[in-house]
PDB file of C-alpha atoms in Angstrom:
ATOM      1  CA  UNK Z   1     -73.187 -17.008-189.698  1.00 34.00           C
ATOM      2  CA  UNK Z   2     -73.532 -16.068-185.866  1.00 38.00           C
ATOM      3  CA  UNK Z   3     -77.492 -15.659-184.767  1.00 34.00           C
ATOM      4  CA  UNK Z   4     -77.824 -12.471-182.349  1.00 32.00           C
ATOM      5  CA  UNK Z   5     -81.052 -11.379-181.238  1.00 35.00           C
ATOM      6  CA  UNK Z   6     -82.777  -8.659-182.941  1.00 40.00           C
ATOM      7  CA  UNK Z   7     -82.174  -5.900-181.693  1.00 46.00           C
ATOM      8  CA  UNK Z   8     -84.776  -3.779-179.562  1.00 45.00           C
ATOM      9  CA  UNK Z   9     -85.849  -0.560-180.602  1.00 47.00           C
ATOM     10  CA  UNK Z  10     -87.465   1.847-178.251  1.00 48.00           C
ATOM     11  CA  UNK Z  11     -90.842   1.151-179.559  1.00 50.00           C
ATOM     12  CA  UNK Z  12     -90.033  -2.578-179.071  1.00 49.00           C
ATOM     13  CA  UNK Z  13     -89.266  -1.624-175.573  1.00 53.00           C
ATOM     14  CA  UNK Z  14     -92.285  -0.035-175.219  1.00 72.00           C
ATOM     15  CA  UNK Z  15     -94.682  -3.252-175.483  1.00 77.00           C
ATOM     16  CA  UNK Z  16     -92.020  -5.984-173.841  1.00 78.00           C
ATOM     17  CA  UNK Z  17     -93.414  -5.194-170.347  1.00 84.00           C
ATOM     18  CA  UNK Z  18     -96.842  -6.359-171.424  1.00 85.00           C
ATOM     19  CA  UNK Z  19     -95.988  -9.023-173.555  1.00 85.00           C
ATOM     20  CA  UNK Z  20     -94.554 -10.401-170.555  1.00 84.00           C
ATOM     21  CA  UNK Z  21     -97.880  -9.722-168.648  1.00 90.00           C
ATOM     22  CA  UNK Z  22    -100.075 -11.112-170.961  1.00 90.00           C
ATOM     23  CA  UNK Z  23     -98.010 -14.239-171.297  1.00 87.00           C
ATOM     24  CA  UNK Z  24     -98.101 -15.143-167.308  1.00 90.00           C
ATOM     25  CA  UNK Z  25    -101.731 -14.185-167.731  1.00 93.00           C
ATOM     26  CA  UNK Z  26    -102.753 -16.492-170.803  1.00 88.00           C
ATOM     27  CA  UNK Z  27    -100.893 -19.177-168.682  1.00 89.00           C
ATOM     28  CA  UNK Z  28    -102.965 -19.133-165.953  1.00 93.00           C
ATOM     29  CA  UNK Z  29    -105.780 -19.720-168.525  1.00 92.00           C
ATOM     30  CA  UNK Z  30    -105.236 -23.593-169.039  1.00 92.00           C
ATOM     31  CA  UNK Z  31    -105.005 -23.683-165.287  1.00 93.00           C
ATOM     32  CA  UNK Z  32    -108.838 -21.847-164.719  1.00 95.00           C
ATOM     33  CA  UNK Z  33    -109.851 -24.104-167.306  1.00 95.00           C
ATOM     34  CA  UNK Z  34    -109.490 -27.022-166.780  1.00 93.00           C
ATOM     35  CA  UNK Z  35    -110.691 -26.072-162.395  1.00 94.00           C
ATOM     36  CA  UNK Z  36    -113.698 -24.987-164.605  1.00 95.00           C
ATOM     37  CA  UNK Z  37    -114.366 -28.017-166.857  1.00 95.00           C
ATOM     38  CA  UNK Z  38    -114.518 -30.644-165.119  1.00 93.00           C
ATOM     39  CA  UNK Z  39    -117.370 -29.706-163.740  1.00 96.00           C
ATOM     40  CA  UNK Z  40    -118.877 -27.165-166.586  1.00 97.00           C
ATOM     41  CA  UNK Z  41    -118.120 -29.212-169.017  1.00 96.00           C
ATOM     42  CA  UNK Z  42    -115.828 -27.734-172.310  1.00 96.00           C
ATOM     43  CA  UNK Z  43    -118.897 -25.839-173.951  1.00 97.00           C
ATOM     44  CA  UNK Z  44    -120.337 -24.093-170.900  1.00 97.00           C
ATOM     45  CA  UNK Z  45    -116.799 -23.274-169.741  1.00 97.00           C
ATOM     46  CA  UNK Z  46    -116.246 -22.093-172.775  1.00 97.00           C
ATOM     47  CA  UNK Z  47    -118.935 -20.007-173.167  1.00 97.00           C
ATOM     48  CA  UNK Z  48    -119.250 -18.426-169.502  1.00 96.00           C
ATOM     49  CA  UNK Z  49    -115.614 -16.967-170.518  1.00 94.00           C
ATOM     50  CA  UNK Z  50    -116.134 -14.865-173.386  1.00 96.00           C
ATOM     51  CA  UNK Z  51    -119.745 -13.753-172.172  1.00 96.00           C
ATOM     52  CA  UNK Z  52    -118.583 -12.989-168.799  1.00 95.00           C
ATOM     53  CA  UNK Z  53    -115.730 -11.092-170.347  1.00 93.00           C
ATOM     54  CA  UNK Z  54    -117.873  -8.988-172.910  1.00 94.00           C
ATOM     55  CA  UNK Z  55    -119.996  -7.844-170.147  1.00 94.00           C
ATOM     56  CA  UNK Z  56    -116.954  -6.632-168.476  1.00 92.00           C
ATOM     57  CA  UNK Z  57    -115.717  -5.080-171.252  1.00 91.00           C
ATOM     58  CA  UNK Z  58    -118.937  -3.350-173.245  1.00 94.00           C
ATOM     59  CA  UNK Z  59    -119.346  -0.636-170.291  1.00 94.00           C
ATOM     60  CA  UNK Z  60    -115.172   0.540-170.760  1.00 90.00           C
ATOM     61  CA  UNK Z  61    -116.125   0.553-175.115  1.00 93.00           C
ATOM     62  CA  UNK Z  62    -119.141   2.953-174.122  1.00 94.00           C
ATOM     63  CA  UNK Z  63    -117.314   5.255-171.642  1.00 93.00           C
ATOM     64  CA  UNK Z  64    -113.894   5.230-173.955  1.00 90.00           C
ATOM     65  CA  UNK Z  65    -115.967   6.659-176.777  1.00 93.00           C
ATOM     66  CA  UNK Z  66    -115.008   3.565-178.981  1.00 92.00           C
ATOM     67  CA  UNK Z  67    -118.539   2.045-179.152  1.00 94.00           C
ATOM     68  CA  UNK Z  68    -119.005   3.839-182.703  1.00 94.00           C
ATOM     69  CA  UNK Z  69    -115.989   2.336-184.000  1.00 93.00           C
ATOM     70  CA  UNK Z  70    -117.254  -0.959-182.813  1.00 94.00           C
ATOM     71  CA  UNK Z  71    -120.436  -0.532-184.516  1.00 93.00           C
ATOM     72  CA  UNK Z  72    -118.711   0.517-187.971  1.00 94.00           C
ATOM     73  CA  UNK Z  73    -116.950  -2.561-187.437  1.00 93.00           C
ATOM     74  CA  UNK Z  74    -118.932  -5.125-185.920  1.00 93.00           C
ATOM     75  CA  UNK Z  75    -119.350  -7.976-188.910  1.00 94.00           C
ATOM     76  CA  UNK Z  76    -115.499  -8.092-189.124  1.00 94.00           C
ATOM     77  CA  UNK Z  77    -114.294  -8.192-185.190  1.00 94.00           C
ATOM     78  CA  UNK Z  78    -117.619 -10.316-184.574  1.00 95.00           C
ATOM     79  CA  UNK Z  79    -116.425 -12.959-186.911  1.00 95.00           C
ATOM     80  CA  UNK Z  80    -112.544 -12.463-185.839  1.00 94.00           C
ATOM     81  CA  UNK Z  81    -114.621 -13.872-182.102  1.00 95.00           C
ATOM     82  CA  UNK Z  82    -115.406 -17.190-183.876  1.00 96.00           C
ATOM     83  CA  UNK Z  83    -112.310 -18.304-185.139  1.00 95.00           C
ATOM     84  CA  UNK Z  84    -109.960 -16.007-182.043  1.00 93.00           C
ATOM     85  CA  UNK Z  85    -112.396 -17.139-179.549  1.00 94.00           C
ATOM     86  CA  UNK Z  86    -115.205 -19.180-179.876  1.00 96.00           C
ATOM     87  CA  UNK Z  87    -113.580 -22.525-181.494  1.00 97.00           C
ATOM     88  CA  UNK Z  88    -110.382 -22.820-179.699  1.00 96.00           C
ATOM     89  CA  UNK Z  89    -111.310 -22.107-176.558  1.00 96.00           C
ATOM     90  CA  UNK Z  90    -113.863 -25.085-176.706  1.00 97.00           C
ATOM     91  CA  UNK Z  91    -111.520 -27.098-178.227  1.00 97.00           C
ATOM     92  CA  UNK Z  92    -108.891 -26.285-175.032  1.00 96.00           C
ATOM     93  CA  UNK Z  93    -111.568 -26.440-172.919  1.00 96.00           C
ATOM     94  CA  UNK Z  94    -111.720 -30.210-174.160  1.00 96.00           C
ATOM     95  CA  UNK Z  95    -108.224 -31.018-174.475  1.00 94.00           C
ATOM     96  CA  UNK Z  96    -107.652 -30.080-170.850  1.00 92.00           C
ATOM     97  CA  UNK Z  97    -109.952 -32.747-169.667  1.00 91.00           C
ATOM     98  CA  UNK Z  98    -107.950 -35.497-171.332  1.00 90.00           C
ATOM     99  CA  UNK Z  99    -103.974 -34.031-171.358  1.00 89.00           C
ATOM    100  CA  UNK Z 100    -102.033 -32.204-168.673  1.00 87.00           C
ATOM    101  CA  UNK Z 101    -102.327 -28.241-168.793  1.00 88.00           C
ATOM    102  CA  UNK Z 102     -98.650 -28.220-169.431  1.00 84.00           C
ATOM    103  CA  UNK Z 103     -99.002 -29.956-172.366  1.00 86.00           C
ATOM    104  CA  UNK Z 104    -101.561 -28.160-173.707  1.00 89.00           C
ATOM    105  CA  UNK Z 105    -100.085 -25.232-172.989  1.00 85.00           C
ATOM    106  CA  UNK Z 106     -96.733 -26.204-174.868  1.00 83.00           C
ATOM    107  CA  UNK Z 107     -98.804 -27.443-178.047  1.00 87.00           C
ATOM    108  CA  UNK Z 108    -100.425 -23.988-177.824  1.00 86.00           C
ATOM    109  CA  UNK Z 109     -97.040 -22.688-178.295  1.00 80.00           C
ATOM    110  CA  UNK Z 110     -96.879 -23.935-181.993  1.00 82.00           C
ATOM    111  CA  UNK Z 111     -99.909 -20.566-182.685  1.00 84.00           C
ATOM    112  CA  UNK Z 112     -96.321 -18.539-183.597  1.00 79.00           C
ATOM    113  CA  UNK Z 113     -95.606 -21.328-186.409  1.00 80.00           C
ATOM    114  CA  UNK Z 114     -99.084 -21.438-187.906  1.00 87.00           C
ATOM    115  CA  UNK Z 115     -99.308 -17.856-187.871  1.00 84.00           C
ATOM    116  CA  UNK Z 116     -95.969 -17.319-190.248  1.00 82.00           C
ATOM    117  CA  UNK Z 117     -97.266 -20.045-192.406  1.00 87.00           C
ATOM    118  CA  UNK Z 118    -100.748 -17.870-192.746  1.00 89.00           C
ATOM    119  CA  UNK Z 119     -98.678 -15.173-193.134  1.00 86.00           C
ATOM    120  CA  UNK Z 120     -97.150 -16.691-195.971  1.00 86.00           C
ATOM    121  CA  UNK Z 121    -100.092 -18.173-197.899  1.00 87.00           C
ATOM    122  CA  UNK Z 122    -102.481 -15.546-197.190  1.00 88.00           C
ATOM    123  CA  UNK Z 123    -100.852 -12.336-197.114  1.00 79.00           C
ATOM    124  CA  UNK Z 124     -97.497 -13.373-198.792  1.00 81.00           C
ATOM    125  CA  UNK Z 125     -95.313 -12.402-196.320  1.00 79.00           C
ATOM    126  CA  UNK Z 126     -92.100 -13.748-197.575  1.00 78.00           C
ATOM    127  CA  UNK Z 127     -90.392 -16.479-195.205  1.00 74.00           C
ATOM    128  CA  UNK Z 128     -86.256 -16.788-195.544  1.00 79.00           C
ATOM    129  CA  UNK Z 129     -84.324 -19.757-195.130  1.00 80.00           C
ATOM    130  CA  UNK Z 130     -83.513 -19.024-191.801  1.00 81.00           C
ATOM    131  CA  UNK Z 131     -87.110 -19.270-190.889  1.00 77.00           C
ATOM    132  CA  UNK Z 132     -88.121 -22.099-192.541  1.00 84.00           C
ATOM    133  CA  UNK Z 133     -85.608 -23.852-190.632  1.00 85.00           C
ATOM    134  CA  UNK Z 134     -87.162 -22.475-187.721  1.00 82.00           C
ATOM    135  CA  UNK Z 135     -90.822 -23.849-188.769  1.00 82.00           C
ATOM    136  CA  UNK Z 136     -89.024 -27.030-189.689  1.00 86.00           C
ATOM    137  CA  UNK Z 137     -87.390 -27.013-185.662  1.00 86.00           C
ATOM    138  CA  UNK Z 138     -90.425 -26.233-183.971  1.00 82.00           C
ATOM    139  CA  UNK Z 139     -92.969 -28.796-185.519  1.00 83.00           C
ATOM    140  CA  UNK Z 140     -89.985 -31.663-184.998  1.00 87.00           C
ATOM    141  CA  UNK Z 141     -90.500 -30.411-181.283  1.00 83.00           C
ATOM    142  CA  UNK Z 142     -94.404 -30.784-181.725  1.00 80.00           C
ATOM    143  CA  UNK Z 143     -93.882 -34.448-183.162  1.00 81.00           C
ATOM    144  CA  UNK Z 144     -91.654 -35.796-180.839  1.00 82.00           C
ATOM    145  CA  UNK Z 145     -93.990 -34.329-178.048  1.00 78.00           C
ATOM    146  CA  UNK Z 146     -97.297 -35.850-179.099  1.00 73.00           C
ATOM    147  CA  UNK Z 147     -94.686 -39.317-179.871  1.00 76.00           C
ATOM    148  CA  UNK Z 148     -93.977 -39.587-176.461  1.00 72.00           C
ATOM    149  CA  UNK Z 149     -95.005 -37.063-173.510  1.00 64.00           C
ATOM    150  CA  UNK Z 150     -98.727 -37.903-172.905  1.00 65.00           C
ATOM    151  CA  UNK Z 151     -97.973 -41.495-171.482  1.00 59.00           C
ATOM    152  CA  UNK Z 152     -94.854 -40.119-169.749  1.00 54.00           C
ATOM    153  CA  UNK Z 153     -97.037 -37.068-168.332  1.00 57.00           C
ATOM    154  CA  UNK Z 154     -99.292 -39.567-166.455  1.00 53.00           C
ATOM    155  CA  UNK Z 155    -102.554 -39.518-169.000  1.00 58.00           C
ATOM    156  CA  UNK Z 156    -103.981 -42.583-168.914  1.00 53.00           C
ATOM    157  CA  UNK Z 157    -106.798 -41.201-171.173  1.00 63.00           C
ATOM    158  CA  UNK Z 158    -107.873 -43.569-174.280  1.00 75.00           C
ATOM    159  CA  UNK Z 159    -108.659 -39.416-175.855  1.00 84.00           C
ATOM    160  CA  UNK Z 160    -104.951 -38.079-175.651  1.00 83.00           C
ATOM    161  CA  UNK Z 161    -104.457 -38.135-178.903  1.00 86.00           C
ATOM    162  CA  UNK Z 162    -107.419 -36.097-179.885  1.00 91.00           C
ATOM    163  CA  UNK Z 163    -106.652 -34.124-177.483  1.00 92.00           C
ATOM    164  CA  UNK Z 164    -103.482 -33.167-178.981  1.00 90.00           C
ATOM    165  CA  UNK Z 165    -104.870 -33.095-182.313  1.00 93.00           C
ATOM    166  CA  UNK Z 166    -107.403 -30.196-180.644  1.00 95.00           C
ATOM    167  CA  UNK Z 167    -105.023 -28.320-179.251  1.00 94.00           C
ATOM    168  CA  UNK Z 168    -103.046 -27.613-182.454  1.00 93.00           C
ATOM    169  CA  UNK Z 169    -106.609 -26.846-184.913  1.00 96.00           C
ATOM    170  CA  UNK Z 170    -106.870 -24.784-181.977  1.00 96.00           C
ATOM    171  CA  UNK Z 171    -103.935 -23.151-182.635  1.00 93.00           C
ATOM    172  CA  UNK Z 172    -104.303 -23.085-186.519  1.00 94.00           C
ATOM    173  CA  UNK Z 173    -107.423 -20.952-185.575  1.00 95.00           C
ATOM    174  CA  UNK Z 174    -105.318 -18.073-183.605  1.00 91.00           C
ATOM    175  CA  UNK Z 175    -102.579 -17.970-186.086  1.00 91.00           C
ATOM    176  CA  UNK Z 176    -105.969 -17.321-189.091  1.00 94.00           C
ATOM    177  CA  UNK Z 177    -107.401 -14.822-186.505  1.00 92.00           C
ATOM    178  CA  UNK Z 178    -103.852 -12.965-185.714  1.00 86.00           C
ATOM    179  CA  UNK Z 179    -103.804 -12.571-189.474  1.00 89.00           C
ATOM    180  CA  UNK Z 180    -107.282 -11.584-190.038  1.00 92.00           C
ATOM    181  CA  UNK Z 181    -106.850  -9.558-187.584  1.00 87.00           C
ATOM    182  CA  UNK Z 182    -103.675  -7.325-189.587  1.00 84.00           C
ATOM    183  CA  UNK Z 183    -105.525  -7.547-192.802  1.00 88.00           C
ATOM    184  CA  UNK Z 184    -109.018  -6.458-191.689  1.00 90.00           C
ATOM    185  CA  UNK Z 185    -109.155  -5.071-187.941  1.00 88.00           C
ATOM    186  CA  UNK Z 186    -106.298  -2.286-189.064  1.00 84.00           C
ATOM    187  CA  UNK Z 187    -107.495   1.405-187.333  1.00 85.00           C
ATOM    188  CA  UNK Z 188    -110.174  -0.294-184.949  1.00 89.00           C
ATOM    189  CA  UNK Z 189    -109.609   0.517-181.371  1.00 89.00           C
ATOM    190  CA  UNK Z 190    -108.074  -2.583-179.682  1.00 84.00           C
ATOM    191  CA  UNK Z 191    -110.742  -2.331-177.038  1.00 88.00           C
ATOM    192  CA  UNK Z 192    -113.405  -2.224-179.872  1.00 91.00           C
ATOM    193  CA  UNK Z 193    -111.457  -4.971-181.452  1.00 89.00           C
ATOM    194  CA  UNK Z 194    -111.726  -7.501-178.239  1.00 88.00           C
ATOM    195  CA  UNK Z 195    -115.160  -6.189-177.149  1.00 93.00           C
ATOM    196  CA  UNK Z 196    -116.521  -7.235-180.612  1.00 94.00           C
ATOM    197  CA  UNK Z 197    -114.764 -10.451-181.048  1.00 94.00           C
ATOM    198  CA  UNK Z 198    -115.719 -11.934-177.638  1.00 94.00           C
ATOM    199  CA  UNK Z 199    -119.251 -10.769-178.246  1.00 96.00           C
ATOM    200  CA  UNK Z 200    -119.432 -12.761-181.409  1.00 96.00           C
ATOM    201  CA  UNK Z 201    -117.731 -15.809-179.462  1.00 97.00           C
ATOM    202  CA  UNK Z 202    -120.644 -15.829-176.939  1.00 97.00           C
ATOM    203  CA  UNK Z 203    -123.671 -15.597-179.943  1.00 97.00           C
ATOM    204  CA  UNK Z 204    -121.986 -18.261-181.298  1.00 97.00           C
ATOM    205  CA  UNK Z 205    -121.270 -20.715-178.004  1.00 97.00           C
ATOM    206  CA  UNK Z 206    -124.387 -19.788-176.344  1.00 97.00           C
ATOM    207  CA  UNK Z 207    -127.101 -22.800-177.956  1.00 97.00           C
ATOM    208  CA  UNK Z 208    -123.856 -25.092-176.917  1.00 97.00           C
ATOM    209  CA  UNK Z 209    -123.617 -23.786-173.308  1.00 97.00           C
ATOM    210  CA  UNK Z 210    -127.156 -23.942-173.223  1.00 97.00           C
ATOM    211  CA  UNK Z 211    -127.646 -27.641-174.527  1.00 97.00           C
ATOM    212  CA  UNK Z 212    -124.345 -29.131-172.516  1.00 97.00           C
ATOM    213  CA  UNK Z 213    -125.177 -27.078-169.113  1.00 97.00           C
ATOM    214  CA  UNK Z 214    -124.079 -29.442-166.607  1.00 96.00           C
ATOM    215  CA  UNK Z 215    -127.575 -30.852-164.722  1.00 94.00           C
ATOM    216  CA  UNK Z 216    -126.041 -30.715-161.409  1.00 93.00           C
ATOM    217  CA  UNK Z 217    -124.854 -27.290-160.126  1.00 93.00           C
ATOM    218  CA  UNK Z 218    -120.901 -26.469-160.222  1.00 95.00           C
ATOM    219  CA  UNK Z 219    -119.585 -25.898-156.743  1.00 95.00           C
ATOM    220  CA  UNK Z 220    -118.097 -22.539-155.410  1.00 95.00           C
ATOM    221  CA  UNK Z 221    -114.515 -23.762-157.055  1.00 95.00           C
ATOM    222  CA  UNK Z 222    -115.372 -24.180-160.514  1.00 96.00           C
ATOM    223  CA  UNK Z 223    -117.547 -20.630-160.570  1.00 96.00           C
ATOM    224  CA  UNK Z 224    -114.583 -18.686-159.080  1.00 96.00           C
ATOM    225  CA  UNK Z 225    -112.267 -20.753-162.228  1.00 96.00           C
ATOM    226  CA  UNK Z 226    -114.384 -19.229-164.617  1.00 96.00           C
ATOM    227  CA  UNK Z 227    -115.211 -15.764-163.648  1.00 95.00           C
ATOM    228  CA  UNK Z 228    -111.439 -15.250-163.439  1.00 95.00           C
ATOM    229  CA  UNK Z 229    -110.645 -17.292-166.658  1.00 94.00           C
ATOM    230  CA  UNK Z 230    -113.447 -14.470-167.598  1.00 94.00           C
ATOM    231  CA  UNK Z 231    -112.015 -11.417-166.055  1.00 92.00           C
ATOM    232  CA  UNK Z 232    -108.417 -12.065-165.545  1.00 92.00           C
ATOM    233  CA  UNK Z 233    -107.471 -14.341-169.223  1.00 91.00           C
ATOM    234  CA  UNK Z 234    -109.732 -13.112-171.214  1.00 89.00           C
ATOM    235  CA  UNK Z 235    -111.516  -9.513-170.613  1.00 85.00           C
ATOM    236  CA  UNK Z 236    -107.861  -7.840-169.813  1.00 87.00           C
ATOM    237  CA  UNK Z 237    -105.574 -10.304-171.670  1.00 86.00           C
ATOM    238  CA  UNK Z 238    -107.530  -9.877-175.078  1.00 80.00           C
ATOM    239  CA  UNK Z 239    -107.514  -5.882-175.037  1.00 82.00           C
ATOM    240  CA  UNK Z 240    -103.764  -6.520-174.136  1.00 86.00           C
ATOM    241  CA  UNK Z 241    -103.494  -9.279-177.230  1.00 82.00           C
ATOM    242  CA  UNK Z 242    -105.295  -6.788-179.452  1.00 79.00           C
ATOM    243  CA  UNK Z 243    -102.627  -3.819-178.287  1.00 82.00           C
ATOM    244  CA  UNK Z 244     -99.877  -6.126-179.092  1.00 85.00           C
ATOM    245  CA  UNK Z 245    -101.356  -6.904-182.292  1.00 78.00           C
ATOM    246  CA  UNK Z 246    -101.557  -3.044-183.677  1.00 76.00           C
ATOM    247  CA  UNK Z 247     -98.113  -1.981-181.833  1.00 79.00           C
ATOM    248  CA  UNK Z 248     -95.916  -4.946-182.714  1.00 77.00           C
ATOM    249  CA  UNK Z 249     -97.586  -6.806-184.887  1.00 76.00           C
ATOM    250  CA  UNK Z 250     -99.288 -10.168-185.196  1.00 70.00           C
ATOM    251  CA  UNK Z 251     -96.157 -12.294-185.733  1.00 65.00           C
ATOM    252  CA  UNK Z 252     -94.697 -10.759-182.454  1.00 72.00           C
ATOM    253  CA  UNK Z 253     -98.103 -10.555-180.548  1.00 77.00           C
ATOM    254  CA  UNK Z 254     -98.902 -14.651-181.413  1.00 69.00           C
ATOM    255  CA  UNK Z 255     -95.286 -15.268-179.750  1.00 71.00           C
ATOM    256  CA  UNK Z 256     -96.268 -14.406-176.278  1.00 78.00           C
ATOM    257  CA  UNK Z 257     -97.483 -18.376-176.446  1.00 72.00           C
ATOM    258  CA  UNK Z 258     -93.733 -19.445-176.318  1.00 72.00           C
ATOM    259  CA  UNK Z 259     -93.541 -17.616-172.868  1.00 76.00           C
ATOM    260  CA  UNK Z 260     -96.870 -18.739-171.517  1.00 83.00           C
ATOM    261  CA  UNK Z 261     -95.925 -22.334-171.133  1.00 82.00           C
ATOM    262  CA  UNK Z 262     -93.387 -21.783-168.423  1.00 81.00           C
ATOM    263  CA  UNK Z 263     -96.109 -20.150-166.142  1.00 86.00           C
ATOM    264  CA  UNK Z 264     -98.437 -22.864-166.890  1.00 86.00           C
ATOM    265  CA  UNK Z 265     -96.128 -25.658-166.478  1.00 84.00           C
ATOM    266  CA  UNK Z 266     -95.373 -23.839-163.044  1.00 85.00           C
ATOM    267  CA  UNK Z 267     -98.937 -22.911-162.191  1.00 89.00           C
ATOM    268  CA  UNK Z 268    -100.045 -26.988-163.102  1.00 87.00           C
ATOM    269  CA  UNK Z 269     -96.724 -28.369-160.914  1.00 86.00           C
ATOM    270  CA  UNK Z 270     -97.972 -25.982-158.190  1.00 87.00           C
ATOM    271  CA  UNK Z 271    -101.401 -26.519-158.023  1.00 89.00           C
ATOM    272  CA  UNK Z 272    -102.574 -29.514-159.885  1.00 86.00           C
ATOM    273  CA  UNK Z 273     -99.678 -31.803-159.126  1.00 85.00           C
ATOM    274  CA  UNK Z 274     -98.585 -32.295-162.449  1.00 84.00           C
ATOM    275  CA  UNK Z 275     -95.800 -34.345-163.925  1.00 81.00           C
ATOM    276  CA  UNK Z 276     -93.324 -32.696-165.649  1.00 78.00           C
ATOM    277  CA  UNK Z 277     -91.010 -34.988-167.546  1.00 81.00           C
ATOM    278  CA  UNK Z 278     -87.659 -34.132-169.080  1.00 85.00           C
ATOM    279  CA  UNK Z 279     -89.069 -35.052-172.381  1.00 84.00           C
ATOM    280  CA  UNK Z 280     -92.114 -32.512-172.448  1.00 81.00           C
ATOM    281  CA  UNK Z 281     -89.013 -29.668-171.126  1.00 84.00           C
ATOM    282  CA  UNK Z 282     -86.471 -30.736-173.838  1.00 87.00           C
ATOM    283  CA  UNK Z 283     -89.400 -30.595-176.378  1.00 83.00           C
ATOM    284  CA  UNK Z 284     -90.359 -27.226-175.093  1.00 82.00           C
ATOM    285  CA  UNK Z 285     -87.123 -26.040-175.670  1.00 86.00           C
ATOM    286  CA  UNK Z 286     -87.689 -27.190-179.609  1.00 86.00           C
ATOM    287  CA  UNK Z 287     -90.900 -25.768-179.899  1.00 81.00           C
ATOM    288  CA  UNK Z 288     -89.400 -22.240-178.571  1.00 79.00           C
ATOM    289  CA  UNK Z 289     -86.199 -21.996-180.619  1.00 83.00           C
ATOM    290  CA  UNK Z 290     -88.134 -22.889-183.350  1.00 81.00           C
ATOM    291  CA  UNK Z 291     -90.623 -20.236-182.784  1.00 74.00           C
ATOM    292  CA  UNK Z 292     -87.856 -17.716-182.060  1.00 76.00           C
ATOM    293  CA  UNK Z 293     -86.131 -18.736-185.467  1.00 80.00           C
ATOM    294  CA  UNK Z 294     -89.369 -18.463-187.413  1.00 74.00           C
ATOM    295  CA  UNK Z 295     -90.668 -15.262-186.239  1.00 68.00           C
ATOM    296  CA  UNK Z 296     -87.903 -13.450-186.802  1.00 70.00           C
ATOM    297  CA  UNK Z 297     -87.093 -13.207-182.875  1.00 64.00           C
ATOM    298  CA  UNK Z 298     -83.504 -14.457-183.447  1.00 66.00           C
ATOM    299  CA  UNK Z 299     -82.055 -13.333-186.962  1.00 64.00           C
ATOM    300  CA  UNK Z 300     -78.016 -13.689-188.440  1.00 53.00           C
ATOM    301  CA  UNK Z 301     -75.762 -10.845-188.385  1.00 52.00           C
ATOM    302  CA  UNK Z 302     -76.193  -7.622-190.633  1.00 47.00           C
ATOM    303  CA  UNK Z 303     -73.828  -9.836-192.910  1.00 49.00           C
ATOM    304  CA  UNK Z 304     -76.097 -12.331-193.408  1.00 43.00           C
ATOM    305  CA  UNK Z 305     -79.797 -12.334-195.272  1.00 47.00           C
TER     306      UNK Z 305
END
């Protein structure tokens, strides 16, 4: 059977413009972060994001009315934080240190392939042929790139491997918290939704950031990192995540990480000096057909099933 792209409906339409907005946002992020950790550290850089970001946010819940609806709420989008927020972005935080941001940012891609396979245990959304195949593809892609690209990337570090292995728990935990998210954050105001969860993500890093803070001062660099990891990928880009989430759904919204590697391969090549290597493209290229195949982004014919 031919594959054609799904086609768009008008309300599809309606959230393409940002979905491509939050993706060259989010893949900035890896860029920010790892300016910021080097000399923050992962837990303090880590932290400083999602507490700079609720601060930003809380005065827009209070003025939009939606601080009631965050208060109904706030057990459930505080604990969506932790697993969304909190634990991944430490464990990216630490992966950048040790891998290049392109890499990371193409294992980050695999969030759309843990999220159907949550999908499927937890809420038994039922997965065709078609898009097991596609899950099948993309984690081929993820094991040929963790075979091979580090060492041809340039990493010399002894950690790489850990690194890689954070990268995709940290992935695991946005594919749980995408899910979560449809099950138990239905009807709560998007802003509410990302106001809560990054307020939770700061209780929870803040005796971390507090024991790891760095003991010599971060220069003017590394401060202007994270206040816009803060502002830019993480205040704005999580009420834009959340929006996804309720208007086209958490299997489409957790796909915007097979677009943001190609701005943070570009934004690392640009400004870091980072390799890029055939091998981490032509994995890439895996990852993302395998993503497309598995979330339903690419489907057969009306013919087929």
């Amino acid at each position: 059977m031919p594959l054609t792209p799904a086609p768009a409906s008008p309300a599809q339409r309606s959230w393409v413009p940002e979905f491509l907005l939050l993706s060259s946002i989010w893949g900035a992020s890896f860029l920010f972060m790892r300016m910021g950790a080097v000399e923050f550290g992962p837990f303090p850089t880590a932290g400083l994001r999602v507490a700079l970001a609720a601060v930003l946010l809380i005065p827009f819940v209070v003025l939009t009315g939606e601080w009631p609806a965050l208060r109904r709420h706030w057990k459930t989008v505080m604990l969506a934080g932790v697993i969304n927020s909190a634990i991944p972005f430490a464990l990216f935080a630490w992966a950048v240190m040790h891998i290049t941001t392109g890499l990371t940012s193409i294992l980050n891609a695999t969030v759309p392939l843990f999220g159907a396979l949550v999908a499927w245990i937890w809420l038994g959304e039922r997965i065709q042929r078609l898009r097991w195949l596609g899950l099948l593809l993309g984690f081929v892609g993820v094991a040929l790139l963790a075979w091979k690209a580090p060492g041809g990337a340039g990493m010399k570090s002894g950690d790489a491997g850990w690194a890689i292995a954070a990268c995709l728990c940290a992935s695991i935990c946005y594919a749980v918290a995408a899910n979560f998210a449809k099950r138990y954050l239905v009807g709560v105001p998007p802003l509410a939704s990302a106001t809560g969860s990054l307020i939770g993500a700061s209780i929870c890093l803040a005796v971390p950031t507090i024991v790891n803070w760095p003991s010599q001062m971060p220069g003017p660099r590394a401060w202007g990192a994270v206040i816009a990891i803060a502002i830019l990928c993480t205040g704005l880009a999580y009420f834009l995540y959340f929006r996804l989430i309720a208007n086209a759904g958490p299997s489409r919204a957790v796909a915007v990480t097979f677009l943001a590697p190609a701005f943070a391969v570009l934004y690392g090549f640009l400004f870091l000096h980072e390799t890029v290597t055939l091998w981490m493209l032509g994995c890439a290229v895996i990852i993302v057909c395998g993503t497309m195949l598995s979330t339903g982004l690419i489907k057969l014919d009306s013919n087929g099933k």
